[in-house]
Coordinates of C-alpha atoms in Angstrom, one line a residue:
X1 CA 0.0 0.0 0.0
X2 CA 1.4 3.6 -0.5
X3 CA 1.8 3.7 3.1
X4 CA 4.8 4.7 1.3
X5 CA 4.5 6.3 1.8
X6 CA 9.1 5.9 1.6
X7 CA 6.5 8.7 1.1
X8 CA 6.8 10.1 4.7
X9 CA 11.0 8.9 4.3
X10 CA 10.7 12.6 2.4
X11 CA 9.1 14.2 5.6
X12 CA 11.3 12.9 7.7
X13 CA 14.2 13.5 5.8
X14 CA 12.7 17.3 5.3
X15 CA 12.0 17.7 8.7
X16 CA 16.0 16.6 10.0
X17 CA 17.1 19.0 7.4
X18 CA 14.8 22.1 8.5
X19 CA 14.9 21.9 12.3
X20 CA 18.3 22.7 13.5
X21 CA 19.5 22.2 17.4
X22 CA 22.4 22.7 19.2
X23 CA 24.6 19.3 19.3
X24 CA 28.1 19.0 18.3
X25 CA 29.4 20.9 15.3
X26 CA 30.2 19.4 12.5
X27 CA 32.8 21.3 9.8
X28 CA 30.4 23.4 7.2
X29 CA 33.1 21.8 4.4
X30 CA 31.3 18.2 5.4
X31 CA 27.7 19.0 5.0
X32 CA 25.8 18.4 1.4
X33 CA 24.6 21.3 -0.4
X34 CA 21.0 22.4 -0.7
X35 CA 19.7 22.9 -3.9
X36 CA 20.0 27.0 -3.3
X37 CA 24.1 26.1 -2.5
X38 CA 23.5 26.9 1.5
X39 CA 24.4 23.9 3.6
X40 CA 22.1 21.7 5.6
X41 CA 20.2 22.7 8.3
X42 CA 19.7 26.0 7.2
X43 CA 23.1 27.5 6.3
X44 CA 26.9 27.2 5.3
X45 CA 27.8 28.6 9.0
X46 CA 25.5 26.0 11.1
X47 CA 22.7 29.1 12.0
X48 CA 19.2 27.4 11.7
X49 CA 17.5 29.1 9.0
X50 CA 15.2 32.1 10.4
X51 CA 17.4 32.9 13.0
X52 CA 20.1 35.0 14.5
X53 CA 23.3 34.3 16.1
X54 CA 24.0 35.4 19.2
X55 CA 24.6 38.4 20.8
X56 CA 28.2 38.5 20.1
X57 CA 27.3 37.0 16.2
X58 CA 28.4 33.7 16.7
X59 CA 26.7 31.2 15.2
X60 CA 24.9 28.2 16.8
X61 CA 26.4 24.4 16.5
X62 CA 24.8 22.3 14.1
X63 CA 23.2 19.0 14.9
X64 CA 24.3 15.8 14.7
X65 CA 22.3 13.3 14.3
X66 CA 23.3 10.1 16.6
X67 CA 22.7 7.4 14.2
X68 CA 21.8 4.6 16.3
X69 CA 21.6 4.9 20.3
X70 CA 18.2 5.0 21.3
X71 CA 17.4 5.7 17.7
X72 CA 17.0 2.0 17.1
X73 CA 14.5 1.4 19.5
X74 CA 12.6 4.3 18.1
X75 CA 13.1 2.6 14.9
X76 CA 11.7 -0.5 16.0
X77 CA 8.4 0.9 17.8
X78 CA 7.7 2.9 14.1
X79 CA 8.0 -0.6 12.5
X80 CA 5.2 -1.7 14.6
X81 CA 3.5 1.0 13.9
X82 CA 4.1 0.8 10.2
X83 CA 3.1 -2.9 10.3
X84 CA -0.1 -1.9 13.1
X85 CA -1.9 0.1 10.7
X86 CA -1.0 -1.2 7.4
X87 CA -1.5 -4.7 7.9
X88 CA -4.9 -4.3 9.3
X89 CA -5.8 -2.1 6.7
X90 CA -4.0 -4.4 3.5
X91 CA -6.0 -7.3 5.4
X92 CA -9.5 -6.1 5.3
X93 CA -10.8 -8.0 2.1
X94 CA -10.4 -11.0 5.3
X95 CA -12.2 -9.0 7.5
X96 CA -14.8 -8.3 4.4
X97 CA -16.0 -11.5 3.7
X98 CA -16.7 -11.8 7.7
X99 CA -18.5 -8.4 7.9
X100 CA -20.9 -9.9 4.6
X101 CA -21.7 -12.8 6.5
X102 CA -22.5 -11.2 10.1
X103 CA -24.2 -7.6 9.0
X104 CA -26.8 -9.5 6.2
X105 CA -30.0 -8.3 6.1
X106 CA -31.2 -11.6 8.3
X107 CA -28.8 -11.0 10.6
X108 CA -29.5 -7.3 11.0
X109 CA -32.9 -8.2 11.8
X110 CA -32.3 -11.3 13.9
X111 CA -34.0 -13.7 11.3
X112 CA -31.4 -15.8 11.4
X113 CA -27.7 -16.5 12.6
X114 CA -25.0 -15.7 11.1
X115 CA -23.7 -17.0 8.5
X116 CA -27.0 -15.4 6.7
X117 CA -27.9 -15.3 2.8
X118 CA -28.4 -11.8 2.6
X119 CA -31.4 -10.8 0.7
X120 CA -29.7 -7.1 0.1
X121 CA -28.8 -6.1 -3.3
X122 CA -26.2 -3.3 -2.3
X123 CA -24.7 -5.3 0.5
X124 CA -21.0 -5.8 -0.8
X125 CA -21.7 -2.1 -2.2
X126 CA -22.3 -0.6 1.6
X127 CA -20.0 -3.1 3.5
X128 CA -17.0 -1.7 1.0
X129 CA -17.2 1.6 2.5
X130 CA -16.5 0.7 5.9
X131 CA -12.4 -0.6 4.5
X132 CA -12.5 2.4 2.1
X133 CA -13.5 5.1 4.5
X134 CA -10.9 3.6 6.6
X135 CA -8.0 4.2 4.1
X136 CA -9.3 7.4 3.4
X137 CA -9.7 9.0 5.9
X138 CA -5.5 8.0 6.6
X139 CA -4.5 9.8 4.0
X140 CA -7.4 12.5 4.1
X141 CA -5.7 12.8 7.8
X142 CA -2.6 13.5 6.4
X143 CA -2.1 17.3 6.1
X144 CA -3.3 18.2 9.4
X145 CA -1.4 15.4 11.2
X146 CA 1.8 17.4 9.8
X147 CA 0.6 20.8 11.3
X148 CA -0.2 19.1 15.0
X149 CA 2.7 17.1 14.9
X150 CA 4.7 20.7 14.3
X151 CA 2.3 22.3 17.0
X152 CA 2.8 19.2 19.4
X153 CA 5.4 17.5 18.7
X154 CA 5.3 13.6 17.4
X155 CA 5.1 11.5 20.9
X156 CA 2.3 13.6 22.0
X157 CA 0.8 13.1 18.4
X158 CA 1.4 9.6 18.5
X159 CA 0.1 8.4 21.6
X160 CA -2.8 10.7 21.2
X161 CA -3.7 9.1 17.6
X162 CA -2.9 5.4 19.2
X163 CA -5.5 6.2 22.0
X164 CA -8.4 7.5 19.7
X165 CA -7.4 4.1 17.1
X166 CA -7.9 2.0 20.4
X167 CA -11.4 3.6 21.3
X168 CA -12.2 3.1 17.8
X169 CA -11.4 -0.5 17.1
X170 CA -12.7 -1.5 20.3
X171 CA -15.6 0.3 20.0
X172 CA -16.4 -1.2 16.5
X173 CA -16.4 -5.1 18.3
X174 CA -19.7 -4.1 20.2
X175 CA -21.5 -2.4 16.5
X176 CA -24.2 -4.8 15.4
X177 CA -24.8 -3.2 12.0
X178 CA -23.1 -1.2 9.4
X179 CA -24.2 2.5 10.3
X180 CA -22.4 2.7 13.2
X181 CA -19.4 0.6 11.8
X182 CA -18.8 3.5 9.3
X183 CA -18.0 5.5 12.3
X184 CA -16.1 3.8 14.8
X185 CA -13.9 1.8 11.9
X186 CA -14.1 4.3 9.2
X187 CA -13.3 7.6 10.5
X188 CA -12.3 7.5 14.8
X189 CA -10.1 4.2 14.2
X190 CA -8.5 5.5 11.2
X191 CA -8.4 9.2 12.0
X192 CA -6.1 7.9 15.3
X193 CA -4.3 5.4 12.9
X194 CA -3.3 8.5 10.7
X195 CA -1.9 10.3 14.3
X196 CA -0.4 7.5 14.9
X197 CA 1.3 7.0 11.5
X198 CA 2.1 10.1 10.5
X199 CA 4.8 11.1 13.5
X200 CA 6.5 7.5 13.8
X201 CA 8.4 8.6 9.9
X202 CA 9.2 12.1 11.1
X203 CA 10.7 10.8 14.2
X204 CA 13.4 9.0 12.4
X205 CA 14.3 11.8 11.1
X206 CA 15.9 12.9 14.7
X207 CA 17.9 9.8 15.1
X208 CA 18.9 9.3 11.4
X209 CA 20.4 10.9 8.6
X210 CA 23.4 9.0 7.2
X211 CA 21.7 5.7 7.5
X212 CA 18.1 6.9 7.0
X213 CA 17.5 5.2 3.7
X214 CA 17.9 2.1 5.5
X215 CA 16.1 2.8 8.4
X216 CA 13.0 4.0 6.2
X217 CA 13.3 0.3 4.3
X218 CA 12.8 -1.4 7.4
X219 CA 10.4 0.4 9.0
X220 CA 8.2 0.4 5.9
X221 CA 9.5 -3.6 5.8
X222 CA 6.7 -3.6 8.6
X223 CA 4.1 -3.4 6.9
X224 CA 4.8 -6.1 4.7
X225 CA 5.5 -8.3 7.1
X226 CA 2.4 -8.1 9.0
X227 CA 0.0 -8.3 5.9
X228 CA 2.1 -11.4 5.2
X229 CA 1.1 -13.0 8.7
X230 CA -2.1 -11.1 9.8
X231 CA -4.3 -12.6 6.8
X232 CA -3.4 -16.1 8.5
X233 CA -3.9 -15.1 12.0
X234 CA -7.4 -13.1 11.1
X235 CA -8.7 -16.0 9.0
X236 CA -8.3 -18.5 11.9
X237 CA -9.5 -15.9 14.7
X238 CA -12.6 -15.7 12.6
X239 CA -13.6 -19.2 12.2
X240 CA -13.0 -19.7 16.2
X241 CA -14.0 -16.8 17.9
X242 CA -16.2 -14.8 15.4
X243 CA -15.8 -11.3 14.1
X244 CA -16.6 -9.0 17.1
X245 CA -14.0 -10.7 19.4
X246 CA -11.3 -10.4 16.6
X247 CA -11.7 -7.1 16.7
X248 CA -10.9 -7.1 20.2
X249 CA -7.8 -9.1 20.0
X250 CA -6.4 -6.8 17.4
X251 CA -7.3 -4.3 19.9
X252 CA -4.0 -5.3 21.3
X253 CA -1.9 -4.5 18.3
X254 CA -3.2 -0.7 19.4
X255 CA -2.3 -0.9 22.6
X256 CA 1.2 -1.7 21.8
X257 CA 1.4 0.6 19.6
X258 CA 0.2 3.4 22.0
X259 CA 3.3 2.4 24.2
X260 CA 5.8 2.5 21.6
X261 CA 4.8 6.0 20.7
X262 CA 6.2 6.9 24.7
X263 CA 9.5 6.2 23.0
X264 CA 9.4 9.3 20.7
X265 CA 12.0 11.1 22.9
X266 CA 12.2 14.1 20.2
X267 CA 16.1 15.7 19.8
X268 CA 14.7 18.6 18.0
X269 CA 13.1 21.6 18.5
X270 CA 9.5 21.4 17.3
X271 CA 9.1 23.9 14.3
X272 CA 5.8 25.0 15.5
X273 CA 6.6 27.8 17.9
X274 CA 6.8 31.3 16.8
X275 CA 9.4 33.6 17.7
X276 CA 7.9 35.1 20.2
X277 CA 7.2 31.7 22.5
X278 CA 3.8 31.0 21.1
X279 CA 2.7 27.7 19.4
X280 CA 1.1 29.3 16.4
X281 CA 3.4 29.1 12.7
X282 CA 3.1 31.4 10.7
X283 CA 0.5 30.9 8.1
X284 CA 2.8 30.6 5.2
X285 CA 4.5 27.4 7.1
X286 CA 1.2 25.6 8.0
X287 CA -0.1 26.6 4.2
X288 CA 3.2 26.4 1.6
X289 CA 1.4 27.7 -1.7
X290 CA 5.4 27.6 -3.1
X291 CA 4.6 24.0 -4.4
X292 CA 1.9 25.1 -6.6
X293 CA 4.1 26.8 -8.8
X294 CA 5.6 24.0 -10.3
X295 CA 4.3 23.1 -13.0
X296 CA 5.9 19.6 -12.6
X297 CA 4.3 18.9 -9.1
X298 CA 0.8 20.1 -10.3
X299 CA 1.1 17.5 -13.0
X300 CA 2.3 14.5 -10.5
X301 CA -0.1 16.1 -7.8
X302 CA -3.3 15.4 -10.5
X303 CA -1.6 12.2 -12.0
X304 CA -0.9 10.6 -8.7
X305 CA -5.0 10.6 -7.6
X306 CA -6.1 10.0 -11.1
X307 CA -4.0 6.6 -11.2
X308 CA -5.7 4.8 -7.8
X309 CA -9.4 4.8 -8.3
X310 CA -8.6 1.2 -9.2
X311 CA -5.3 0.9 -6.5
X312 CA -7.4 -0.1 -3.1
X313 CA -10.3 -2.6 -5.1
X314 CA -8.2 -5.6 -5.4
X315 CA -7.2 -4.8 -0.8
X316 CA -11.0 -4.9 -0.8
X317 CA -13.0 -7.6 -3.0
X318 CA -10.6 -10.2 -4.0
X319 CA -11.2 -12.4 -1.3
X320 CA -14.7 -12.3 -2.2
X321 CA -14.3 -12.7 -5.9
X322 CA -11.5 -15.7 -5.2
X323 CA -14.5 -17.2 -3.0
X324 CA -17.2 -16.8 -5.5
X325 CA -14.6 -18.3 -7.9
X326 CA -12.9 -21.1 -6.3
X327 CA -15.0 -21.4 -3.5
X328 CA -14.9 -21.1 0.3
X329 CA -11.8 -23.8 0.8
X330 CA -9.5 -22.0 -1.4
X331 CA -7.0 -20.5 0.4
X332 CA -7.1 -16.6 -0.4
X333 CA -5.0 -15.6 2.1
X334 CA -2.0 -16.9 0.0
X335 CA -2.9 -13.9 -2.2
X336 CA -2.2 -11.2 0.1
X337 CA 0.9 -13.0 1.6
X338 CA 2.1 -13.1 -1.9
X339 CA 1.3 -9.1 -2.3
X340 CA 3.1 -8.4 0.9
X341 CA 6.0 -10.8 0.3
X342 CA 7.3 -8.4 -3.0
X343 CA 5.8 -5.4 -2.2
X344 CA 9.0 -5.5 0.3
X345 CA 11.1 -7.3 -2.2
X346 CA 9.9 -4.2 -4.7
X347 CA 11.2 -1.2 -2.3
X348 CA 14.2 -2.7 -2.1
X349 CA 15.3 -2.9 -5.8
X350 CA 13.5 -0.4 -6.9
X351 CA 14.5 2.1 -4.5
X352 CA 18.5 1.1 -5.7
X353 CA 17.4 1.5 -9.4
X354 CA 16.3 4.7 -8.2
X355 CA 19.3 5.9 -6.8
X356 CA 21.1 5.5 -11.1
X357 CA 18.3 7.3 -12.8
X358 CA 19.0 11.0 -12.5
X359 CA 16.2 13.6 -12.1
X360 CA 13.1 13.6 -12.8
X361 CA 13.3 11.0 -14.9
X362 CA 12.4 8.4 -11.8
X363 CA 8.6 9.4 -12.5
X364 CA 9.3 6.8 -15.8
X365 CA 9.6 3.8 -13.0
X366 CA 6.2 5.1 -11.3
X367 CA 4.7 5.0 -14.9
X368 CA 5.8 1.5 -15.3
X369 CA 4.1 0.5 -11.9
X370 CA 1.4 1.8 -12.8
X371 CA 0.8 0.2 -16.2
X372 CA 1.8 -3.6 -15.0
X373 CA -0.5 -2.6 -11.6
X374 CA -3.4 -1.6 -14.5
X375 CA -2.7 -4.8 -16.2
X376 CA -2.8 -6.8 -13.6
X377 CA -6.0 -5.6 -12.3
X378 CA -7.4 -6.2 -15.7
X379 CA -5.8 -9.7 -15.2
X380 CA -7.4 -10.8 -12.2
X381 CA -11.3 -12.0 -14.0
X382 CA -8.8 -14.0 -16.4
X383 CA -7.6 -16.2 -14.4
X384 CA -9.1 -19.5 -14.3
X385 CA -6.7 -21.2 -12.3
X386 CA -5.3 -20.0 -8.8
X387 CA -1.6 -20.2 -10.3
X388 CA -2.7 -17.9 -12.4
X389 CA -3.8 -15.5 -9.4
X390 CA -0.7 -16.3 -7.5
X391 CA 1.3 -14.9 -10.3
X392 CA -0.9 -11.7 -10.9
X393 CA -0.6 -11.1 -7.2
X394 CA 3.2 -10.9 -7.2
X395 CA 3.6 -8.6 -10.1
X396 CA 1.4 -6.5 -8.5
X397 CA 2.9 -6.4 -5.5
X398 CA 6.6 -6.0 -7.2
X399 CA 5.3 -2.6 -8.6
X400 CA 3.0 -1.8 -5.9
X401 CA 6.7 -1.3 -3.9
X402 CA 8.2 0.2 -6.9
X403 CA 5.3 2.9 -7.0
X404 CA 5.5 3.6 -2.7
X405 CA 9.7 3.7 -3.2
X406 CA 10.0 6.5 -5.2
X407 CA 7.2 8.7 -4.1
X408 CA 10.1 11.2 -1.9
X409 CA 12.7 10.4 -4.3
X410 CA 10.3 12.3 -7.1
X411 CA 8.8 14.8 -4.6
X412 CA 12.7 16.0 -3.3
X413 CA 13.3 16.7 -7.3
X414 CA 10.0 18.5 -8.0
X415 CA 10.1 20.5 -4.9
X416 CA 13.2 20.7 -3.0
X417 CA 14.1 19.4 0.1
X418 CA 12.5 22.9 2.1
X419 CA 9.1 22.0 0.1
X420 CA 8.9 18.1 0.6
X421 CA 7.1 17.8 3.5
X422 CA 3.9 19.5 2.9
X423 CA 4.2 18.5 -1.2
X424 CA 3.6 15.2 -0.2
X425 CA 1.5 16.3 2.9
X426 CA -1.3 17.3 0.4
X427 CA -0.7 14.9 -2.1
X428 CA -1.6 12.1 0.6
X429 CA -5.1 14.1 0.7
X430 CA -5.7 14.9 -2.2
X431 CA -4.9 10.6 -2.7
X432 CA -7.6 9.5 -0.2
X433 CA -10.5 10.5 -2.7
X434 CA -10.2 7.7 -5.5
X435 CA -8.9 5.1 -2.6
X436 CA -12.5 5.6 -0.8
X437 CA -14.9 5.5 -3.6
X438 CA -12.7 2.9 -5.7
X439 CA -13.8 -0.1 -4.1
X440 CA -17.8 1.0 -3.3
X441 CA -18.1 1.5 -7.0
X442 CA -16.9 -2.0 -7.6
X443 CA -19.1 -3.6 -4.7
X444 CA -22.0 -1.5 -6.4
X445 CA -20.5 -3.3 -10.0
X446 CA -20.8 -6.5 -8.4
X447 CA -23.8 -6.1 -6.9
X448 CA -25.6 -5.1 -10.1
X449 CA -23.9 -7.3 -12.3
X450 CA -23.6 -10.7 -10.9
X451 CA -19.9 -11.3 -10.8
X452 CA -16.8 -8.9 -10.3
X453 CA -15.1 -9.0 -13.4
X454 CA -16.7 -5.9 -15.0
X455 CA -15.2 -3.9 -12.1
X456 CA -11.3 -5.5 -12.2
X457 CA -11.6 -4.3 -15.5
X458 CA -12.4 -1.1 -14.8
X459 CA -10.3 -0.7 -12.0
X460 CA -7.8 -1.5 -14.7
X461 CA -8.2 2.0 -16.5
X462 CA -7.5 5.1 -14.2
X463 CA -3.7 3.5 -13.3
X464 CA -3.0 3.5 -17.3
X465 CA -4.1 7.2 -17.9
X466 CA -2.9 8.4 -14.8
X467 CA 0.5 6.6 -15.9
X468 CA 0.2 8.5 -19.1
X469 CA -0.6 11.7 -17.5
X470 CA 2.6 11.8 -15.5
X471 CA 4.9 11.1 -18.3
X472 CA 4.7 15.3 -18.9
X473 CA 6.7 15.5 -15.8
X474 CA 9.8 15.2 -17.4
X475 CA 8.8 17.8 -20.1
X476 CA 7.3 20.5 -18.0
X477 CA 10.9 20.1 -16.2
X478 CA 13.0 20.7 -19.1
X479 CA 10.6 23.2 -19.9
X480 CA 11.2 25.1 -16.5
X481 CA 14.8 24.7 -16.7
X482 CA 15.0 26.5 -20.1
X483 CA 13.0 29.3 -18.7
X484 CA 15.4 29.6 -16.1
X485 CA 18.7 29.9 -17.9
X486 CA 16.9 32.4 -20.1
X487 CA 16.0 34.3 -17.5
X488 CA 19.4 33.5 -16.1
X489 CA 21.0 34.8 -19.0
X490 CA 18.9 38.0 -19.5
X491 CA 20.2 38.9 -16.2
X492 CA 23.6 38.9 -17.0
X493 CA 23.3 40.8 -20.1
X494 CA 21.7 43.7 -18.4
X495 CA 24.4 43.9 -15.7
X496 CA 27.2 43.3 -17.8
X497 CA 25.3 46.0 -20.0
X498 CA 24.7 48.7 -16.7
X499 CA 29.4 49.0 -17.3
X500 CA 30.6 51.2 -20.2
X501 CA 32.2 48.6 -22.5
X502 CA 35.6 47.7 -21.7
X503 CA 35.4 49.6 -18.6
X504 CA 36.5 47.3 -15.2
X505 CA 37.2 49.2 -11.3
X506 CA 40.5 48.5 -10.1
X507 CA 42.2 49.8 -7.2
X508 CA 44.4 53.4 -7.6
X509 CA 48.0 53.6 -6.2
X510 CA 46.1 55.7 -3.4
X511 CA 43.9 52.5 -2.7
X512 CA 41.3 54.8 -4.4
X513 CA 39.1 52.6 -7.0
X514 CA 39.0 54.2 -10.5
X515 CA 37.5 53.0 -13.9
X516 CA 40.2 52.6 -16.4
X517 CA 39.5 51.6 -20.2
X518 CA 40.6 47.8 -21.6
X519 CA 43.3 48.1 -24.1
X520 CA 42.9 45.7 -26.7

C-alpha cells in the first residue's frame, strides 16, 4: 500500500534538514549542499534558518544526528506501527468477507444467525465503505497530522492518535450493523491510525540521517510483514472466535502501539513555535502555496490521484471474488501473503534503481508501476486457475513497492528538500478521494452485475491514464529549466550591459578605486 508512503521517508528526511538544534558541530566543508548552494540545516555557517546568532554573532552548532543509540528502538516501535496500521488495513478484504456474512440483512434483523444469505442487493456495495473510509480518511488525515505534529510534537501526536485508534477498534467489536461501523472503523479508528502513523516517519528523522535510507526500508518492511502474517492469524480468529472478538484481540496491536509512541523522545526543536514563544506558525508554514508553482508537481499532484481509483479494489474484494470463484476452501489468504511478500522485495530494488536514474526521470519507474498494476488488475477475471492469481498477485505487488519507493525520491526533485514535506503532505489528501470511492463503486458493480469482473476491468483504467498523465513531468521540467537559464541569461546581459564597455574598477596607487579603459 502507498503507506509509502518511503513517502513520509521525504518528511522525515525534510523535517532533520529544517529543524536545527544545538549538538556537536560538524565542519560546514562536510555538510551536502542544498539545492539553493547553502548547507544543511539551514546554512553554510551552522545558524538554523530564520534565525540570528547570538549576541556576540556567533553562530549556533549544528546537529548531529546520533545514528543509532536510542534511535533503534525508536526505529523498532515505528516498525510496529508501520506494520499496526497497514497490515490491518491491506487485510480487510479478510475482515470483508466476515462483515458480509455477520451484518446481512437476516442478521440485522435477527432472522437468522449468522452466516445469513443476505437478501440485500447493495450489500457488498455498503459493506466496502467501511475498509475504504478507513484508508481514506488515513490519507485525508494526512495534512493536518503534519501541522499538529509541528504544533505538538510527534510523541504527544502519536500516543494521542494510538489512543483514539484503540477507542475506535474497540468500540467497532460491540456495532451490530453497518451505520455505526462506518464511524467507529471508518473515521475514529482510522483518524487515530493517521496520528499515529504520520509522527512515527518524522521521528526518524531525529535519530537518522546517514543511515536513514535504510532505516525508512525497514520500518516500511513492517508493513509487509504483518500483511504477510495477519491474513493467516485473522482468518483462523474468525472461524474460532467470530468477528466481534477479533476485533478485540487486534485491539491489542493498538495498545502496543500506543506504548511504543512513549519512545518518541524528540532531539529537535518542534518547528511549531513562533518567535515570540507561542505555538502558532506562521500561516505561510502551516499553508506552503510555493509548491503550486511548479508546474511539474501540479502534473504529479493530478496524475498521482487520477491513477488509484482502481489501487485499493483488489485490498478490498478479491477475497470475495477468489471465494465466489474457487469457493470457500481456497486458500485466499495466499494472495495477500504473496502481495506483501514483494511489495517488500519491490522497495528494495526499486528504491536502488532509483538511486542510477538522475532527475526527474524516476517518474518513468512510477509510470511502469502503474501500467503492469493496471494490467494486472485487468488480469485478475482471467484467471481461471489459482496459479494464475498467484502470479498476478506478485507482479502487483513487485510494482505496488516500486510505486511507494520512489514517491520522496520524485517529490525532493519537483520541490526541493525545504518544500517536501507538505508536497507530499497534500498529495496524501488529495490521494484519499479515488482510494474511498474505488472499491464501493466495484461492490455496487458486483452487486448489479452478478460477478466482479466488470469492475477489475475497470479498476484497470484510471492506473493506465494516470501513468500517461505523469509522463509530462519530465517535459514541464526541461521546460522550467529552459525558462530559467533564459531568465538567467537575460540577467547577465543587463548587468554586464549597466558598465561602459571595456570599462573594469580597479584599485588606484592611493587604494582609491578608478574606472580605467581595456586596451585591446
Amino acid at each position: 500500500m502507498t503507506e509509502g508512503t518511503d513517502p513520509e521517508r521525504a518528511a522525515a528526511a525534510g523535517t532533520s534538514t529544517a529543524l536545527p538544534a544545538e549538538g556537536p558541530a560538524r565542519k560546514a566543508e562536510d555538510q551536502p549542499l542544498d539545492e539553493d548552494g547553502s548547507r544543511e540545516n539551514g546554512g553554510s555557517r551552522g545558524t538554523p534558518p530564520g534565525s540570528a546568532g547570538g549576541a556576540d554573532g556567533a553562530a549556533e552548532p549544528e546537529f548531529v544526528h546520533p545514528e543509532g543509540g536510542w534511535g533503534w528502538v525508536v526505529m523498532l516501535a515505528a516498525m510496529w506501527c508501520n506494520g499496526s496500521v497497514f497490515g490491518i488495513q491491506n487485510s480487510f478484504g479478510i475482515l470483508f468477507v466476515s462483515l458480509l456474512e455477520e451484518f446481512g440483512t437476516g442478521a440485522d434483523s435477527g432472522a437468522c444467525t449468522p452466516p445469513c444469505v443476505s437478501q440485500d442487493e447493495d450489500l457488498k456495495f455498503k459493506t466496502s465503505w467501511v475498509g475504504s473510509l478507513s484508508m481514506g480518511m488515513i490519507f485525508f488525515c494526512s495534512p493536518v497530522v503534519s501541522i499538529f505534529t509541528d504544533l505538538f510534537g510527534c510523541r504527544m501526536t502519536a500516543v494521542a492518535g494510538a489512543a483514539v485508534g484503540l477507542v475506535g477498534l474497540f468500540a467497532s467489536s460491540f456495532v451490530s450493523s453497518l451505520g455505526p461501523m462506518y464511524f467507529t472503523y471508518g473515521i475514529v479508528f482510522a483518524c487515530g491510525c493517521s496520528f499515529a502513523y504520520q509522527p512515527s516517519l518524522v521521528i526518524l528523522g531525529h535519530y537518522f540521517k546517514k543511515r536513514l535510507g535504510l532505516v525508512n526500508g525497514m520500518v516500511t518492511a513492517g508493513s509487509s510483514v504483518f500483511t504477510i502474517a495477519l491474513p493467516f492469524l485473522m482468518s483462523q480468529l474468525l472461524q474460532r472466535l467470530g468477528l466481534h472478538h477479533t476485533l478485540r484481540v487486534l485491539c491489542v496491536f493498538m495498545l502496543l502501539l500506543l506504548l511504543a509512541s512513549l519512545t518518541y523522545k524528540p532531539l529537535l526543536p518542534q518547528p511549531g513555535r513562533s518567535k515570540s514563544g507561542g505555538r502558532c506558525p506562521p500561516m505561510s508554514k502551516v499553508f506552503n502555496v510555493k509548491i503550486w508553482k511548479s508546474l511539474g508537481y501540479r502534473i504529479w499532484a493530478f496524475g498521482i490521484p487520477a491513477a488509484l481509483y482502481g489501487y485499493f479494489v483488489p485490498y478490498v474484494h478479491l477475497m470475495k471474488h477468489v471465494e465466489e470463484k474457487f469457493g470457500k476452501d481456497a486458500n485466499k489468504e495466499v494472495l495477500l501473503m504473496c502481495i506483501g511478500i514483494t511489495s517488500g522485495v519491490g522497495r528494495l530494488i526499486f528504491g536502488r534503481v532509483a538511486d542510477y536514474v538522475p532527475g526527474v526521470n524516476k517518474v518513468y519507474l512510477q509510470v511502469s508501476s502503474f501500467v503492469v498494476i493496471g494490467l494486472m488488475s485487468m488480469m485478475i477475471p482471467l484467471c481461471d486457475i489459482f496459479g494464475g492469481l498467484i502470479a498476478v498477485c506478485l507482479l502487483m505487488g513487485l510494482f505496488d513497492g516500486c510505486f511507494i519507493c520512489i514517491m520522496a525520491p520524485i517529490a525532493f526533485e519537483l520541490v526541493g528538500s525545504q518544500n517536501v514535506s507538505q508536497a507530499i503532505g497534500f498529495l496524501l489528501g488529495m490521494m484519499s478521494v479515488p482510494m474511498t470511492v474505488g472499491p464501493p463503486i466495484a461492490g455496487f458493480l458486483r452487486d448489479r452485475l452478478g460477478s466482479y469482473d466488470v469492475a477489475f476491468y475497470l479498476a484497470g483504467i484510471p492506473p493506465l491514464i494516470g501513468g500517461a498523465v505523469l509522463c509530462f513531468i519530465p517535459w514541464a521540467e526541461r521546460r522550467k529549466r529552459r525558462q530559467q537559464q533564459e531568465a538567467a541569461g537575460d540577467t547577465a546581459e543587463k548587468m554586464l550591459g549597466a558598465k561602459p564597455n571595456g570599462a573594469f574598477p580597479v584599485e588606484g596607487a592611493g587604494g582609491e578605486k578608478t574606472d580605467h579603459e581595456s586596451a585591446v
